[in-house]
Short mmCIF file of C-alpha atoms and ligand atoms in Angstrom, two decimals:
data_model
loop_
_atom_site.label_atom_id
_atom_site.label_comp_id
_atom_site.label_asym_id
_atom_site.label_seq_id
_atom_site.Cartn_x
_atom_site.Cartn_y
_atom_site.Cartn_z
CA MET A 2 7.36 -0.84 1.97
CA ASN A 3 7.94 -4.53 2.66
CA PRO A 4 7.88 -6.37 -0.74
CA GLN A 5 5.77 -9.24 0.59
CA LEU A 6 3.20 -6.82 1.92
CA LEU A 7 3.10 -5.02 -1.43
CA LEU A 8 2.57 -8.31 -3.29
CA SER A 9 -0.22 -9.30 -0.89
CA ARG A 10 -2.07 -6.15 -1.95
CA ILE A 11 -2.33 -7.27 -5.58
CA ARG A 12 -5.57 -9.05 -6.48
CA VAL A 13 -5.54 -11.30 -9.50
CA VAL A 14 -9.01 -11.19 -11.00
CA LEU A 15 -10.04 -13.80 -13.58
CA CYS A 16 -13.18 -12.78 -15.47
CA ARG A 17 -15.46 -15.63 -16.50
CA PRO A 18 -12.73 -18.30 -16.82
CA SER A 19 -14.00 -21.32 -18.78
CA HIS A 20 -11.40 -23.92 -17.85
CA PRO A 21 -10.84 -24.91 -14.23
CA GLY A 22 -7.33 -26.03 -15.21
CA ASN A 23 -6.45 -22.43 -16.02
CA ILE A 24 -7.69 -21.30 -12.61
CA GLY A 25 -5.35 -23.82 -11.02
CA ALA A 26 -2.47 -22.72 -13.24
CA ALA A 27 -3.11 -19.09 -12.28
CA ALA A 28 -3.05 -19.98 -8.56
CA ARG A 29 0.27 -21.74 -9.02
CA ALA A 30 1.69 -18.84 -11.02
CA MET A 31 0.64 -16.46 -8.26
CA LYS A 32 2.01 -18.46 -5.35
CA THR A 33 5.40 -18.96 -7.01
CA MET A 34 5.71 -15.17 -7.19
CA GLY A 35 4.38 -14.46 -3.69
CA LEU A 36 0.84 -13.34 -4.60
CA SER A 37 -2.14 -14.89 -2.87
CA SER A 38 -5.31 -12.89 -3.46
CA LEU A 39 -7.40 -14.54 -6.20
CA TYR A 40 -10.82 -13.35 -7.32
CA LEU A 41 -12.99 -15.32 -9.74
CA VAL A 42 -15.80 -13.56 -11.54
CA GLU A 43 -18.47 -16.08 -12.57
CA PRO A 44 -16.15 -19.05 -13.14
CA LYS A 45 -17.83 -21.61 -15.41
CA GLN A 46 -16.67 -24.59 -13.36
CA PHE A 47 -15.22 -24.10 -9.89
CA PRO A 48 -14.29 -25.70 -7.52
CA ASP A 49 -13.08 -28.55 -9.68
CA PRO A 50 -10.54 -31.37 -9.31
CA GLU A 51 -8.78 -30.18 -12.47
CA ALA A 52 -8.12 -26.81 -10.82
CA ASP A 53 -6.59 -28.56 -7.79
CA VAL A 54 -4.41 -30.74 -10.00
CA ARG A 55 -3.03 -27.78 -11.96
CA ALA A 56 -2.51 -25.74 -8.80
CA THR A 57 -0.35 -28.51 -7.25
CA GLY A 58 1.04 -26.92 -4.08
CA ALA A 59 -1.05 -23.78 -4.46
CA VAL A 60 -4.43 -25.30 -3.52
CA ASP A 61 -4.47 -22.92 -0.53
CA VAL A 62 -4.71 -19.98 -2.97
CA LEU A 63 -7.73 -21.67 -4.61
CA GLN A 64 -9.36 -22.35 -1.27
CA ALA A 65 -8.97 -18.74 -0.18
CA SER A 66 -10.21 -17.40 -3.55
CA LYS A 67 -13.33 -15.27 -3.66
CA ILE A 68 -16.11 -15.82 -6.18
CA THR A 69 -18.10 -12.81 -7.32
CA SER A 70 -20.89 -12.27 -9.84
CA SER A 71 -19.38 -9.15 -11.44
CA LEU A 72 -16.02 -7.47 -11.99
CA LYS A 73 -17.34 -4.44 -10.15
CA GLU A 74 -17.84 -6.59 -7.07
CA ALA A 75 -14.36 -8.13 -7.42
CA LEU A 76 -12.80 -4.67 -7.60
CA ALA A 77 -14.64 -3.29 -4.58
CA GLY A 78 -12.08 -1.79 -2.19
CA THR A 79 -9.30 -1.49 -4.79
CA ILE A 80 -7.83 1.86 -5.78
CA PHE A 81 -6.30 0.91 -9.15
CA ALA A 82 -6.96 -1.84 -11.71
CA VAL A 83 -4.99 -2.93 -14.77
CA ALA A 84 -6.72 -4.75 -17.64
CA LEU A 85 -4.77 -7.46 -19.46
CA SER A 86 -5.66 -7.53 -23.09
CA ALA A 87 -4.07 -9.32 -26.03
CA ARG A 88 -5.26 -6.56 -28.37
CA GLN A 89 -5.99 -2.82 -28.37
CA ARG A 90 -9.68 -1.97 -28.00
CA ASP A 91 -11.53 1.04 -29.34
CA LEU A 92 -12.54 1.95 -25.85
CA GLY A 93 -10.70 1.77 -22.59
CA PRO A 94 -7.35 2.99 -21.35
CA GLU A 95 -4.36 3.29 -23.64
CA ILE A 96 -2.29 0.12 -23.81
CA GLY A 97 1.00 0.21 -21.90
CA ALA A 98 3.98 -2.11 -21.54
CA PRO A 99 3.95 -4.65 -18.68
CA ARG A 100 7.07 -3.36 -16.89
CA GLU A 101 6.11 0.30 -16.78
CA THR A 102 2.52 -0.43 -15.88
CA VAL A 103 3.51 -2.84 -13.12
CA ALA A 104 5.84 -0.16 -11.71
CA ARG A 105 2.81 2.11 -11.46
CA LEU A 106 0.73 -0.73 -9.97
CA LEU A 107 3.31 -1.19 -7.22
CA ARG A 108 3.40 2.55 -6.49
CA GLU A 109 -0.37 2.48 -6.12
CA ALA A 110 -0.12 -0.63 -3.90
CA GLU A 111 1.71 1.53 -1.36
CA GLN A 112 -1.62 3.31 -0.88
CA GLY A 113 -4.05 0.40 -0.97
CA GLU A 114 -5.30 -2.71 -2.77
CA VAL A 115 -4.81 -2.98 -6.53
CA ALA A 116 -5.84 -5.47 -9.21
CA LEU A 117 -4.65 -7.26 -12.34
CA VAL A 118 -7.69 -8.17 -14.43
CA PHE A 119 -7.62 -11.04 -16.92
CA GLY A 120 -10.22 -12.02 -19.49
CA ASN A 121 -11.99 -15.14 -20.63
CA GLU A 122 -9.99 -17.68 -22.66
CA THR A 123 -12.02 -17.24 -25.86
CA MET A 124 -13.48 -13.77 -25.67
CA GLY A 125 -10.89 -11.88 -23.63
CA LEU A 126 -12.21 -9.01 -21.54
CA SER A 127 -15.49 -7.39 -22.54
CA ASN A 128 -15.53 -3.66 -23.29
CA GLU A 129 -17.58 -3.16 -20.17
CA GLU A 130 -14.95 -4.96 -18.08
CA ILE A 131 -12.10 -2.95 -19.61
CA LEU A 132 -13.88 0.28 -18.72
CA HIS A 133 -13.60 -0.63 -15.03
CA CYS A 134 -9.80 -0.47 -15.30
CA GLN A 135 -7.59 2.62 -15.20
CA ALA A 136 -4.69 1.13 -17.19
CA ALA A 137 -4.25 -1.62 -19.77
CA VAL A 138 -1.36 -3.87 -20.70
CA THR A 139 -0.52 -6.03 -23.66
CA ILE A 140 2.32 -8.51 -23.21
CA PRO A 141 4.51 -8.07 -26.30
CA THR A 142 4.41 -11.30 -28.27
CA ASN A 143 4.95 -12.72 -31.73
CA PRO A 144 2.56 -10.55 -33.78
CA ASP A 145 1.47 -13.62 -35.75
CA PHE A 146 0.56 -15.54 -32.62
CA SER A 147 -0.15 -13.11 -29.83
CA SER A 148 -2.55 -14.80 -27.44
CA LEU A 149 -1.03 -16.42 -24.37
CA ASN A 150 -2.68 -19.10 -22.34
CA LEU A 151 -4.48 -17.46 -19.41
CA GLY A 152 -2.21 -19.09 -16.80
CA SER A 153 0.87 -17.97 -18.74
CA ALA A 154 -0.35 -14.38 -18.92
CA VAL A 155 -0.90 -14.45 -15.14
CA GLN A 156 2.63 -15.81 -14.69
CA VAL A 157 4.23 -13.03 -16.72
CA LEU A 158 2.47 -10.29 -14.76
CA CYS A 159 3.10 -11.93 -11.38
CA TYR A 160 6.80 -12.25 -12.27
CA GLU A 161 6.98 -8.59 -13.24
CA SER A 162 5.22 -7.70 -9.99
CA ARG A 163 7.73 -9.68 -7.95
CA MET A 164 10.65 -8.09 -9.79
CA ALA A 165 9.21 -4.64 -9.18
CA ALA A 166 8.39 -5.30 -5.52
CA PHE A 167 11.98 -6.42 -4.87
CA ALA A 168 13.47 -3.56 -6.95
CA GLY A 169 14.73 -5.98 -9.62
CA GLN A 170 16.55 -8.28 -7.19
CA PRO A 171 14.31 -10.85 -5.57
CA PRO A 172 16.30 -13.21 -3.34
CA ILE A 173 17.05 -16.60 -4.87
CA ARG A 174 17.12 -19.78 -2.85
CA VAL A 175 18.55 -22.80 -4.61
CA LEU A 176 16.97 -25.74 -2.83
CA GLY A 177 19.30 -28.42 -1.52
CA VAL A 178 22.45 -26.74 -2.78
CA THR A 179 24.86 -24.78 -0.63
CA PRO A 180 25.96 -21.84 -2.77
CA PHE A 181 29.50 -22.04 -1.41
CA ALA A 182 30.82 -25.51 -0.71
CA SER A 183 33.67 -24.04 1.30
CA PRO A 184 34.62 -20.55 2.44
CA PRO A 185 36.51 -18.28 0.08
CA ALA A 186 40.28 -18.67 0.13
CA THR A 187 42.25 -15.87 1.73
CA LEU A 188 44.71 -13.97 -0.45
CA ASP A 189 47.68 -15.51 1.34
CA GLU A 190 46.29 -18.98 0.55
CA VAL A 191 46.04 -17.96 -3.10
CA GLU A 192 49.63 -16.67 -2.93
CA GLY A 193 50.60 -20.09 -1.52
CA LEU A 194 49.12 -21.71 -4.61
CA TYR A 195 51.05 -19.37 -6.94
CA GLY A 196 54.28 -20.14 -5.07
CA HIS A 197 53.61 -23.86 -5.28
CA LEU A 198 52.80 -23.66 -8.99
CA GLU A 199 55.94 -21.65 -9.67
CA LYS A 200 58.06 -24.17 -7.79
CA VAL A 201 56.67 -27.19 -9.65
CA MET A 202 56.87 -25.47 -13.02
CA THR A 203 60.45 -24.43 -12.33
CA ASP A 204 61.42 -27.95 -11.22
CA THR A 205 59.89 -29.52 -14.31
CA GLY A 206 61.55 -26.95 -16.56
CA PHE A 207 58.26 -25.55 -17.82
CA TYR A 208 59.10 -22.19 -16.28
CA ASN A 209 62.46 -20.47 -16.32
CA PRO A 210 62.75 -17.84 -13.56
CA GLU A 211 65.62 -16.28 -15.52
CA GLN A 212 63.22 -15.61 -18.40
CA PRO A 213 59.86 -15.30 -16.68
CA GLY A 214 57.94 -13.73 -19.58
CA ARG A 215 54.25 -13.33 -18.82
CA LEU A 216 53.56 -16.80 -17.48
CA MET A 217 52.96 -15.92 -13.83
CA PRO A 218 50.96 -12.74 -14.52
CA LYS A 219 48.77 -14.72 -16.93
CA LEU A 220 48.20 -17.47 -14.38
CA ARG A 221 47.36 -14.84 -11.77
CA ARG A 222 44.86 -13.35 -14.17
CA LEU A 223 43.32 -16.75 -14.84
CA PHE A 224 42.83 -17.57 -11.14
CA GLY A 225 41.87 -13.98 -10.39
CA ARG A 226 38.79 -14.39 -12.60
CA VAL A 227 37.32 -17.04 -10.30
CA ARG A 228 36.72 -16.64 -6.65
CA LEU A 229 38.80 -19.54 -5.38
CA GLU A 230 37.55 -21.41 -2.32
CA LYS A 231 39.68 -23.03 0.38
CA ASP A 232 38.76 -26.53 -0.82
CA GLU A 233 39.75 -25.67 -4.37
CA ILE A 234 43.14 -24.39 -3.27
CA ASN A 235 43.64 -27.62 -1.34
CA ILE A 236 42.71 -29.71 -4.38
CA LEU A 237 45.05 -27.82 -6.70
CA ARG A 238 47.91 -27.94 -4.21
CA GLY A 239 47.20 -31.65 -3.67
CA VAL A 240 47.54 -32.22 -7.41
CA LEU A 241 50.85 -30.32 -7.45
CA ALA A 242 52.14 -32.21 -4.40
CA SER A 243 51.25 -35.56 -5.98
CA THR A 244 53.27 -34.64 -9.09
CA GLN A 245 56.19 -33.77 -6.85
CA VAL A 246 55.97 -37.13 -5.09
CA LYS A 247 55.75 -39.07 -8.36
CA THR A 248 58.52 -37.24 -10.17
CA GLY A 249 60.74 -36.69 -7.19
CA TYR A 250 60.90 -32.98 -7.94
CA GLY A 251 60.89 -30.79 -4.92
CA ARG A 252 61.85 -33.60 -2.56
CA LYS A 253 63.93 -32.46 0.32
CA ASP A 254 66.39 -35.43 0.13
N1 SAH B 126 -8.79 -14.58 -27.54
C1 SAH B 126 -8.69 -13.60 -26.52
C2 SAH B 126 -7.50 -13.88 -25.63
C3 SAH B 126 -7.82 -14.77 -24.54
S1 SAH B 126 -6.44 -15.25 -23.58
C4 SAH B 126 -8.51 -12.23 -27.07
O1 SAH B 126 -8.14 -12.10 -28.21
O2 SAH B 126 -8.70 -11.28 -26.33
C5 SAH B 126 -7.08 -15.01 -21.96
C6 SAH B 126 -6.58 -13.77 -21.25
O3 SAH B 126 -5.18 -13.84 -21.06
C7 SAH B 126 -6.81 -12.47 -21.98
O4 SAH B 126 -8.09 -11.97 -21.79
C8 SAH B 126 -5.79 -11.57 -21.31
O5 SAH B 126 -6.26 -11.14 -20.05
C9 SAH B 126 -4.62 -12.53 -21.11
N2 SAH B 126 -3.69 -12.48 -22.24
C10 SAH B 126 -3.40 -13.41 -23.16
N3 SAH B 126 -2.46 -12.99 -24.03
C11 SAH B 126 -2.13 -11.74 -23.65
C12 SAH B 126 -1.21 -10.75 -24.12
N4 SAH B 126 -0.44 -10.97 -25.17
N5 SAH B 126 -1.15 -9.59 -23.46
C13 SAH B 126 -1.94 -9.34 -22.37
N6 SAH B 126 -2.81 -10.23 -21.89
C14 SAH B 126 -2.91 -11.40 -22.50
#
């Protein structure tokens, strides 16, 4: 199924968030990973300018968010919900690892809407809330300092969801940078460089064709490691040509 469609089927549910800034941070975390469906269960303070500030370009996610008065209401229509908990509880589903559980979440998303459920900043999820979920996840952390900021926990799960939706290889777009400044050099252009190098090195006495040793194979190996572009060949050959002009080596006259 289309990865974007899968991601659009994941609801992020924040239960009783206390700080509007965290709601904004969660919206931003979601949008950067291609999620957009945000549910807020009894937010203490929302809407709020602090939420907008922390959301930056993801205010649209905040504006489209749905406010409910219970987790049950927020989960209506979903077929599978994962609880995010910093610690194992007596009750509730067994704790799983984020990657495996998100893989399951995405499989379920093929069938319908699913949810990632996060708890309150101070209390976490209540036992009652956890019991509404069919799976639970703890993000592995430093055991001496295990509680992530709410927005950060949302980011980790949204990232894992994106990775899973795109089978581990989401496309990357580097803004403002062309990945290849010039087209790759053809093999005959690369051979031209080797010939030019050999000529200059022979003329300067650095290379003795009578006793070639491993110099040329080593240089081939060096350039073979990088994928030379046309421009780069031109630069290197320009450097060689300028040495020839300066030293007089290789001049026809
Ligand atoms: N003090 C609370 C943690 C609150 S952090 C507690 O001990 O439960 C707010 C929310 O972020 C948590 O309810 C949980 O949904 C999520 N979260 C934070 N750290 C997490 C972790 N290591 N693994 C999974 N979820 C985490």
